[in-house]
Amino acid sequence: MIDHAHDLDAVREATDRLLSATRKLDDSALAEPSRLPGWSRGHVVAHLSRNADALVNVLQGRPMYADSETRDRDIERDATRPKAEQSADLAESAARFVAAASAPADWSRTVTMRNGVTDSASRIPFRRRIEVELHHVDLGIGYELEDLPDEFVTREIDFLAERFGGHPDVVSTSVADDKGLAWTTGGGAEGGPVTVRGTAPELLGWLCGRRDGSALTVEGGPLPALPPL
């Protein structure tokens, strides 16, 4: 069961962690490479600001982005701003998102995301939490997958297992962590079944493309290659 109010509280907490961490960066640190290929830390922060506004658009019935080119251009435009501007934008855009997500609404309605993807409005706070938590890790400033709240890690594995379920390029795959939790995903490609085991942070890192899966154990075949998110 999706609890949009709980997820919104969690977004606030994750955002506070992110804001506290990014306020410690100076202009030169923002210009350094992030863990995302081709992006500086400034790109990551700019993306988080623009994503908050894009999700406000979704909640208010507008297109998430005008188009992919505009999205990319806005991130490039904002990536090299001074730290003070970046920090202010990150905080203000986050506040706009929280305000929009706190307004009375029909949370059972279907909304349209980027590239025509649809979802329940109630899941938008969790989608924002994913952005904040994982991109905080992407900054490479001391916040790691192992630092993510356990509840978030489990739910994000749920989310990604569902996303890859039946994918035509992924063999039938069982995923199991070291605490007894298990998921199934894939199944659209020939081969398998394969079982992938490891700690929940390592499983999440593989599923979301942040780690190569070398710390996981695989039975029944090679580690499945997952499509990009």
PDB file of N, CA and C in Angstrom, residues 72-157:
ATOM      1  N   ASP A  72      17.583  18.830 -20.972  1.00  0.00           N
ATOM      2  CA  ASP A  72      19.048  18.747 -20.978  1.00  0.00           C
ATOM      3  C   ASP A  72      19.673  20.136 -21.005  1.00  0.00           C
ATOM      4  N   ARG A  73      19.082  21.035 -21.761  1.00  0.00           N
ATOM      5  CA  ARG A  73      19.630  22.388 -21.864  1.00  0.00           C
ATOM      6  C   ARG A  73      19.537  23.126 -20.530  1.00  0.00           C
ATOM      7  N   ASP A  74      18.430  22.935 -19.819  1.00  0.00           N
ATOM      8  CA  ASP A  74      18.277  23.598 -18.522  1.00  0.00           C
ATOM      9  C   ASP A  74      19.301  23.091 -17.505  1.00  0.00           C
ATOM     10  N   ILE A  75      19.576  21.799 -17.535  1.00  0.00           N
ATOM     11  CA  ILE A  75      20.581  21.252 -16.617  1.00  0.00           C
ATOM     12  C   ILE A  75      21.962  21.820 -16.942  1.00  0.00           C
ATOM     13  N   GLU A  76      22.305  21.852 -18.232  1.00  0.00           N
ATOM     14  CA  GLU A  76      23.597  22.416 -18.626  1.00  0.00           C
ATOM     15  C   GLU A  76      23.696  23.886 -18.231  1.00  0.00           C
ATOM     16  N   ARG A  77      22.621  24.620 -18.420  1.00  0.00           N
ATOM     17  CA  ARG A  77      22.603  26.053 -18.075  1.00  0.00           C
ATOM     18  C   ARG A  77      22.869  26.270 -16.598  1.00  0.00           C
ATOM     19  N   ASP A  78      22.268  25.419 -15.754  1.00  0.00           N
ATOM     20  CA  ASP A  78      22.322  25.645 -14.315  1.00  0.00           C
ATOM     21  C   ASP A  78      23.516  24.987 -13.630  1.00  0.00           C
ATOM     22  N   ALA A  79      24.191  24.084 -14.320  1.00  0.00           N
ATOM     23  CA  ALA A  79      25.227  23.274 -13.672  1.00  0.00           C
ATOM     24  C   ALA A  79      26.421  24.080 -13.189  1.00  0.00           C
ATOM     25  N   THR A  80      26.738  25.162 -13.865  1.00  0.00           N
ATOM     26  CA  THR A  80      27.960  25.912 -13.541  1.00  0.00           C
ATOM     27  C   THR A  80      27.699  27.152 -12.687  1.00  0.00           C
ATOM     28  N   ARG A  81      26.519  27.288 -12.150  1.00  0.00           N
ATOM     29  CA  ARG A  81      26.228  28.445 -11.303  1.00  0.00           C
ATOM     30  C   ARG A  81      27.033  28.403 -10.004  1.00  0.00           C
ATOM     31  N   PRO A  82      27.261  29.555  -9.396  1.00  0.00           N
ATOM     32  CA  PRO A  82      27.958  29.576  -8.105  1.00  0.00           C
ATOM     33  C   PRO A  82      27.205  28.778  -7.053  1.00  0.00           C
ATOM     34  N   LYS A  83      27.940  28.323  -6.067  1.00  0.00           N
ATOM     35  CA  LYS A  83      27.372  27.474  -5.014  1.00  0.00           C
ATOM     36  C   LYS A  83      26.162  28.124  -4.358  1.00  0.00           C
ATOM     37  N   ALA A  84      26.213  29.433  -4.105  1.00  0.00           N
ATOM     38  CA  ALA A  84      25.094  30.093  -3.424  1.00  0.00           C
ATOM     39  C   ALA A  84      23.817  29.987  -4.245  1.00  0.00           C
ATOM     40  N   GLU A  85      23.924  30.171  -5.547  1.00  0.00           N
ATOM     41  CA  GLU A  85      22.746  30.064  -6.409  1.00  0.00           C
ATOM     42  C   GLU A  85      22.235  28.629  -6.468  1.00  0.00           C
ATOM     43  N   GLN A  86      23.160  27.682  -6.568  1.00  0.00           N
ATOM     44  CA  GLN A  86      22.768  26.282  -6.605  1.00  0.00           C
ATOM     45  C   GLN A  86      22.042  25.878  -5.316  1.00  0.00           C
ATOM     46  N   SER A  87      22.601  26.268  -4.186  1.00  0.00           N
ATOM     47  CA  SER A  87      22.004  25.893  -2.901  1.00  0.00           C
ATOM     48  C   SER A  87      20.616  26.497  -2.738  1.00  0.00           C
ATOM     49  N   ALA A  88      20.486  27.772  -3.105  1.00  0.00           N
ATOM     50  CA  ALA A  88      19.189  28.435  -2.984  1.00  0.00           C
ATOM     51  C   ALA A  88      18.152  27.784  -3.895  1.00  0.00           C
ATOM     52  N   ASP A  89      18.553  27.465  -5.115  1.00  0.00           N
ATOM     53  CA  ASP A  89      17.635  26.844  -6.065  1.00  0.00           C
ATOM     54  C   ASP A  89      17.216  25.460  -5.590  1.00  0.00           C
ATOM     55  N   LEU A  90      18.166  24.693  -5.076  1.00  0.00           N
ATOM     56  CA  LEU A  90      17.860  23.350  -4.593  1.00  0.00           C
ATOM     57  C   LEU A  90      16.842  23.412  -3.452  1.00  0.00           C
ATOM     58  N   ALA A  91      17.044  24.333  -2.511  1.00  0.00           N
ATOM     59  CA  ALA A  91      16.125  24.456  -1.377  1.00  0.00           C
ATOM     60  C   ALA A  91      14.763  24.978  -1.814  1.00  0.00           C
ATOM     61  N   GLU A  92      14.752  25.977  -2.676  1.00  0.00           N
ATOM     62  CA  GLU A  92      13.484  26.595  -3.080  1.00  0.00           C
ATOM     63  C   GLU A  92      12.660  25.664  -3.964  1.00  0.00           C
ATOM     64  N   SER A  93      13.316  24.951  -4.873  1.00  0.00           N
ATOM     65  CA  SER A  93      12.579  24.022  -5.729  1.00  0.00           C
ATOM     66  C   SER A  93      12.035  22.850  -4.907  1.00  0.00           C
ATOM     67  N   ALA A  94      12.819  22.406  -3.923  1.00  0.00           N
ATOM     68  CA  ALA A  94      12.345  21.336  -3.039  1.00  0.00           C
ATOM     69  C   ALA A  94      11.122  21.782  -2.254  1.00  0.00           C
ATOM     70  N   ALA A  95      11.132  23.023  -1.804  1.00  0.00           N
ATOM     71  CA  ALA A  95       9.983  23.552  -1.065  1.00  0.00           C
ATOM     72  C   ALA A  95       8.755  23.650  -1.968  1.00  0.00           C
ATOM     73  N   ARG A  96       8.961  24.019  -3.225  1.00  0.00           N
ATOM     74  CA  ARG A  96       7.826  24.081  -4.161  1.00  0.00           C
ATOM     75  C   ARG A  96       7.219  22.692  -4.360  1.00  0.00           C
ATOM     76  N   PHE A  97       8.083  21.689  -4.447  1.00  0.00           N
ATOM     77  CA  PHE A  97       7.565  20.330  -4.607  1.00  0.00           C
ATOM     78  C   PHE A  97       6.760  19.913  -3.389  1.00  0.00           C
ATOM     79  N   VAL A  98       7.299  20.134  -2.195  1.00  0.00           N
ATOM     80  CA  VAL A  98       6.591  19.739  -0.976  1.00  0.00           C
ATOM     81  C   VAL A  98       5.246  20.453  -0.885  1.00  0.00           C
ATOM     82  N   ALA A  99       5.217  21.733  -1.247  1.00  0.00           N
ATOM     83  CA  ALA A  99       3.950  22.473  -1.203  1.00  0.00           C
ATOM     84  C   ALA A  99       2.934  21.860  -2.167  1.00  0.00           C
ATOM     85  N   ALA A 100       3.373  21.538  -3.373  1.00  0.00           N
ATOM     86  CA  ALA A 100       2.462  20.961  -4.363  1.00  0.00           C
ATOM     87  C   ALA A 100       1.977  19.584  -3.927  1.00  0.00           C
ATOM     88  N   ALA A 101       2.874  18.804  -3.330  1.00  0.00           N
ATOM     89  CA  ALA A 101       2.522  17.451  -2.912  1.00  0.00           C
ATOM     90  C   ALA A 101       1.739  17.433  -1.609  1.00  0.00           C
ATOM     91  N   SER A 102       1.656  18.562  -0.923  1.00  0.00           N
ATOM     92  CA  SER A 102       0.896  18.661   0.318  1.00  0.00           C
ATOM     93  C   SER A 102      -0.525  19.167   0.077  1.00  0.00           C
ATOM     94  N   ALA A 103      -0.787  19.674  -1.113  1.00  0.00           N
ATOM     95  CA  ALA A 103      -2.104  20.236  -1.415  1.00  0.00           C
ATOM     96  C   ALA A 103      -3.146  19.126  -1.493  1.00  0.00           C
ATOM     97  N   PRO A 104      -4.378  19.398  -1.029  1.00  0.00           N
ATOM     98  CA  PRO A 104      -5.445  18.389  -1.144  1.00  0.00           C
ATOM     99  C   PRO A 104      -5.636  17.977  -2.603  1.00  0.00           C
ATOM    100  N   ALA A 105      -5.755  16.684  -2.837  1.00  0.00           N
ATOM    101  CA  ALA A 105      -5.868  16.189  -4.210  1.00  0.00           C
ATOM    102  C   ALA A 105      -6.400  14.771  -4.202  1.00  0.00           C
ATOM    103  N   ASP A 106      -6.777  14.302  -5.373  1.00  0.00           N
ATOM    104  CA  ASP A 106      -7.163  12.902  -5.550  1.00  0.00           C
ATOM    105  C   ASP A 106      -5.884  12.119  -5.812  1.00  0.00           C
ATOM    106  N   TRP A 107      -5.379  11.471  -4.787  1.00  0.00           N
ATOM    107  CA  TRP A 107      -4.100  10.786  -4.922  1.00  0.00           C
ATOM    108  C   TRP A 107      -4.212   9.453  -5.640  1.00  0.00           C
ATOM    109  N   SER A 108      -5.442   9.046  -5.939  1.00  0.00           N
ATOM    110  CA  SER A 108      -5.628   7.814  -6.709  1.00  0.00           C
ATOM    111  C   SER A 108      -5.605   8.061  -8.220  1.00  0.00           C
ATOM    112  N   ARG A 109      -5.545   9.317  -8.628  1.00  0.00           N
ATOM    113  CA  ARG A 109      -5.598   9.626 -10.058  1.00  0.00           C
ATOM    114  C   ARG A 109      -4.322   9.185 -10.763  1.00  0.00           C
ATOM    115  N   THR A 110      -4.406   8.998 -12.057  1.00  0.00           N
ATOM    116  CA  THR A 110      -3.255   8.625 -12.863  1.00  0.00           C
ATOM    117  C   THR A 110      -2.612   9.888 -13.430  1.00  0.00           C
ATOM    118  N   VAL A 111      -1.306   9.965 -13.322  1.00  0.00           N
ATOM    119  CA  VAL A 111      -0.563  11.108 -13.862  1.00  0.00           C
ATOM    120  C   VAL A 111       0.421  10.604 -14.911  1.00  0.00           C
ATOM    121  N   THR A 112       0.866  11.522 -15.747  1.00  0.00           N
ATOM    122  CA  THR A 112       1.779  11.166 -16.836  1.00  0.00           C
ATOM    123  C   THR A 112       3.156  11.740 -16.571  1.00  0.00           C
ATOM    124  N   MET A 113       4.151  10.843 -16.640  1.00  0.00           N
ATOM    125  CA  MET A 113       5.531  11.223 -16.408  1.00  0.00           C
ATOM    126  C   MET A 113       6.219  11.511 -17.744  1.00  0.00           C
ATOM    127  N   ARG A 114       7.541  11.480 -17.719  1.00  0.00           N
ATOM    128  CA  ARG A 114       8.346  11.665 -18.915  1.00  0.00           C
ATOM    129  C   ARG A 114       8.195  10.467 -19.860  1.00  0.00           C
ATOM    130  N   ASN A 115       8.247  10.730 -21.140  1.00  0.00           N
ATOM    131  CA  ASN A 115       8.166   9.681 -22.171  1.00  0.00           C
ATOM    132  C   ASN A 115       6.858   8.902 -22.125  1.00  0.00           C
ATOM    133  N   GLY A 116       5.814   9.534 -21.612  1.00  0.00           N
ATOM    134  CA  GLY A 116       4.506   8.913 -21.622  1.00  0.00           C
ATOM    135  C   GLY A 116       4.263   7.875 -20.549  1.00  0.00           C
ATOM    136  N   VAL A 117       5.209   7.677 -19.646  1.00  0.00           N
ATOM    137  CA  VAL A 117       5.029   6.722 -18.545  1.00  0.00           C
ATOM    138  C   VAL A 117       3.926   7.242 -17.622  1.00  0.00           C
ATOM    139  N   THR A 118       3.026   6.364 -17.206  1.00  0.00           N
ATOM    140  CA  THR A 118       1.962   6.762 -16.291  1.00  0.00           C
ATOM    141  C   THR A 118       2.149   6.088 -14.939  1.00  0.00           C
ATOM    142  N   ASP A 119       1.596   6.718 -13.916  1.00  0.00           N
ATOM    143  CA  ASP A 119       1.699   6.173 -12.561  1.00  0.00           C
ATOM    144  C   ASP A 119       0.589   6.792 -11.728  1.00  0.00           C
ATOM    145  N   SER A 120       0.392   6.235 -10.544  1.00  0.00           N
ATOM    146  CA  SER A 120      -0.541   6.825  -9.600  1.00  0.00           C
ATOM    147  C   SER A 120       0.071   8.099  -9.013  1.00  0.00           C
ATOM    148  N   ALA A 121      -0.741   9.117  -8.845  1.00  0.00           N
ATOM    149  CA  ALA A 121      -0.251  10.353  -8.220  1.00  0.00           C
ATOM    150  C   ALA A 121       0.334  10.070  -6.842  1.00  0.00           C
ATOM    151  N   SER A 122      -0.198   9.068  -6.164  1.00  0.00           N
ATOM    152  CA  SER A 122       0.270   8.751  -4.816  1.00  0.00           C
ATOM    153  C   SER A 122       1.722   8.313  -4.777  1.00  0.00           C
ATOM    154  N   ARG A 123       2.281   7.872  -5.918  1.00  0.00           N
ATOM    155  CA  ARG A 123       3.660   7.396  -5.938  1.00  0.00           C
ATOM    156  C   ARG A 123       4.653   8.515  -6.271  1.00  0.00           C
ATOM    157  N   ILE A 124       4.168   9.709  -6.587  1.00  0.00           N
ATOM    158  CA  ILE A 124       5.092  10.790  -6.950  1.00  0.00           C
ATOM    159  C   ILE A 124       6.034  11.159  -5.800  1.00  0.00           C
ATOM    160  N   PRO A 125       5.573  11.258  -4.556  1.00  0.00           N
ATOM    161  CA  PRO A 125       6.549  11.529  -3.482  1.00  0.00           C
ATOM    162  C   PRO A 125       7.650  10.477  -3.399  1.00  0.00           C
ATOM    163  N   PHE A 126       7.298   9.199  -3.594  1.00  0.00           N
ATOM    164  CA  PHE A 126       8.354   8.185  -3.556  1.00  0.00           C
ATOM    165  C   PHE A 126       9.295   8.347  -4.735  1.00  0.00           C
ATOM    166  N   ARG A 127       8.776   8.685  -5.901  1.00  0.00           N
ATOM    167  CA  ARG A 127       9.651   8.930  -7.054  1.00  0.00           C
ATOM    168  C   ARG A 127      10.613  10.084  -6.763  1.00  0.00           C
ATOM    169  N   ARG A 128      10.138  11.122  -6.108  1.00  0.00           N
ATOM    170  CA  ARG A 128      11.034  12.226  -5.743  1.00  0.00           C
ATOM    171  C   ARG A 128      12.074  11.757  -4.731  1.00  0.00           C
ATOM    172  N   ARG A 129      11.651  10.914  -3.789  1.00  0.00           N
ATOM    173  CA  ARG A 129      12.597  10.397  -2.804  1.00  0.00           C
ATOM    174  C   ARG A 129      13.703   9.598  -3.482  1.00  0.00           C
ATOM    175  N   ILE A 130      13.355   8.819  -4.497  1.00  0.00           N
ATOM    176  CA  ILE A 130      14.367   8.072  -5.245  1.00  0.00           C
ATOM    177  C   ILE A 130      15.407   9.024  -5.817  1.00  0.00           C
ATOM    178  N   GLU A 131      14.936  10.103  -6.437  1.00  0.00           N
ATOM    179  CA  GLU A 131      15.855  11.078  -7.029  1.00  0.00           C
ATOM    180  C   GLU A 131      16.796  11.655  -5.971  1.00  0.00           C
ATOM    181  N   VAL A 132      16.224  12.075  -4.855  1.00  0.00           N
ATOM    182  CA  VAL A 132      17.031  12.723  -3.812  1.00  0.00           C
ATOM    183  C   VAL A 132      18.039  11.753  -3.209  1.00  0.00           C
ATOM    184  N   GLU A 133      17.588  10.554  -2.865  1.00  0.00           N
ATOM    185  CA  GLU A 133      18.477   9.603  -2.187  1.00  0.00           C
ATOM    186  C   GLU A 133      19.592   9.115  -3.114  1.00  0.00           C
ATOM    187  N   LEU A 134      19.239   8.663  -4.304  1.00  0.00           N
ATOM    188  CA  LEU A 134      20.262   8.086  -5.183  1.00  0.00           C
ATOM    189  C   LEU A 134      21.208   9.147  -5.720  1.00  0.00           C
ATOM    190  N   HIS A 135      20.708  10.314  -6.042  1.00  0.00           N
ATOM    191  CA  HIS A 135      21.616  11.355  -6.539  1.00  0.00           C
ATOM    192  C   HIS A 135      22.495  11.924  -5.423  1.00  0.00           C
ATOM    193  N   HIS A 136      22.040  11.845  -4.176  1.00  0.00           N
ATOM    194  CA  HIS A 136      22.929  12.189  -3.064  1.00  0.00           C
ATOM    195  C   HIS A 136      24.135  11.255  -3.082  1.00  0.00           C
ATOM    196  N   VAL A 137      23.878   9.966  -3.296  1.00  0.00           N
ATOM    197  CA  VAL A 137      24.977   9.007  -3.426  1.00  0.00           C
ATOM    198  C   VAL A 137      25.858   9.359  -4.626  1.00  0.00           C
ATOM    199  N   ASP A 138      25.231   9.744  -5.733  1.00  0.00           N
ATOM    200  CA  ASP A 138      25.973  10.051  -6.954  1.00  0.00           C
ATOM    201  C   ASP A 138      26.939  11.220  -6.793  1.00  0.00           C
ATOM    202  N   LEU A 139      26.689  12.082  -5.833  1.00  0.00           N
ATOM    203  CA  LEU A 139      27.584  13.223  -5.620  1.00  0.00           C
ATOM    204  C   LEU A 139      28.975  12.776  -5.168  1.00  0.00           C
ATOM    205  N   GLY A 140      29.066  11.608  -4.551  1.00  0.00           N
ATOM    206  CA  GLY A 140      30.364  11.122  -4.108  1.00  0.00           C
ATOM    207  C   GLY A 140      30.969  11.953  -2.997  1.00  0.00           C
ATOM    208  N   ILE A 141      30.138  12.306  -2.014  1.00  0.00           N
ATOM    209  CA  ILE A 141      30.619  13.169  -0.928  1.00  0.00           C
ATOM    210  C   ILE A 141      30.448  12.509   0.438  1.00  0.00           C
ATOM    211  N   GLY A 142      30.431  11.158   0.454  1.00  0.00           N
ATOM    212  CA  GLY A 142      30.403  10.455   1.732  1.00  0.00           C
ATOM    213  C   GLY A 142      29.099   9.790   2.079  1.00  0.00           C
ATOM    214  N   TYR A 143      28.082   9.950   1.260  1.00  0.00           N
ATOM    215  CA  TYR A 143      26.794   9.287   1.478  1.00  0.00           C
ATOM    216  C   TYR A 143      26.721   8.125   0.510  1.00  0.00           C
ATOM    217  N   GLU A 144      26.675   6.896   1.053  1.00  0.00           N
ATOM    218  CA  GLU A 144      26.770   5.705   0.221  1.00  0.00           C
ATOM    219  C   GLU A 144      25.460   4.911   0.247  1.00  0.00           C
ATOM    220  N   LEU A 145      25.384   3.919  -0.613  1.00  0.00           N
ATOM    221  CA  LEU A 145      24.194   3.063  -0.633  1.00  0.00           C
ATOM    222  C   LEU A 145      23.948   2.431   0.732  1.00  0.00           C
ATOM    223  N   GLU A 146      25.025   2.119   1.438  1.00  0.00           N
ATOM    224  CA  GLU A 146      24.891   1.527   2.780  1.00  0.00           C
ATOM    225  C   GLU A 146      24.317   2.515   3.791  1.00  0.00           C
ATOM    226  N   ASP A 147      24.337   3.801   3.486  1.00  0.00           N
ATOM    227  CA  ASP A 147      23.789   4.811   4.391  1.00  0.00           C
ATOM    228  C   ASP A 147      22.307   5.062   4.168  1.00  0.00           C
ATOM    229  N   LEU A 148      21.759   4.534   3.075  1.00  0.00           N
ATOM    230  CA  LEU A 148      20.348   4.737   2.784  1.00  0.00           C
ATOM    231  C   LEU A 148      19.487   4.030   3.833  1.00  0.00           C
ATOM    232  N   PRO A 149      18.346   4.594   4.196  1.00  0.00           N
ATOM    233  CA  PRO A 149      17.450   3.916   5.143  1.00  0.00           C
ATOM    234  C   PRO A 149      17.051   2.535   4.628  1.00  0.00           C
ATOM    235  N   ASP A 150      17.033   1.549   5.511  1.00  0.00           N
ATOM    236  CA  ASP A 150      16.709   0.180   5.108  1.00  0.00           C
ATOM    237  C   ASP A 150      15.354   0.109   4.418  1.00  0.00           C
ATOM    238  N   GLU A 151      14.384   0.831   4.940  1.00  0.00           N
ATOM    239  CA  GLU A 151      13.034   0.800   4.369  1.00  0.00           C
ATOM    240  C   GLU A 151      13.050   1.312   2.932  1.00  0.00           C
ATOM    241  N   PHE A 152      13.840   2.343   2.677  1.00  0.00           N
ATOM    242  CA  PHE A 152      13.931   2.861   1.318  1.00  0.00           C
ATOM    243  C   PHE A 152      14.581   1.844   0.393  1.00  0.00           C
ATOM    244  N   VAL A 153      15.666   1.228   0.844  1.00  0.00           N
ATOM    245  CA  VAL A 153      16.369   0.250   0.010  1.00  0.00           C
ATOM    246  C   VAL A 153      15.429  -0.880  -0.394  1.00  0.00           C
ATOM    247  N   THR A 154      14.672  -1.396   0.565  1.00  0.00           N
ATOM    248  CA  THR A 154      13.743  -2.485   0.269  1.00  0.00           C
ATOM    249  C   THR A 154      12.687  -2.046  -0.735  1.00  0.00           C
ATOM    250  N   ARG A 155      12.129  -0.883  -0.538  1.00  0.00           N
ATOM    251  CA  ARG A 155      11.082  -0.410  -1.448  1.00  0.00           C
ATOM    252  C   ARG A 155      11.619  -0.098  -2.837  1.00  0.00           C
ATOM    253  N   GLU A 156      12.844   0.399  -2.902  1.00  0.00           N
ATOM    254  CA  GLU A 156      13.406   0.684  -4.217  1.00  0.00           C
ATOM    255  C   GLU A 156      13.741  -0.607  -4.955  1.00  0.00           C
ATOM    256  N   ILE A 157      14.175  -1.624  -4.243  1.00  0.00           N
ATOM    257  CA  ILE A 157      14.350  -2.933  -4.888  1.00  0.00           C
ATOM    258  C   ILE A 157      12.996  -3.437  -5.387  1.00  0.00           C
TER     259      ILE A 157
END
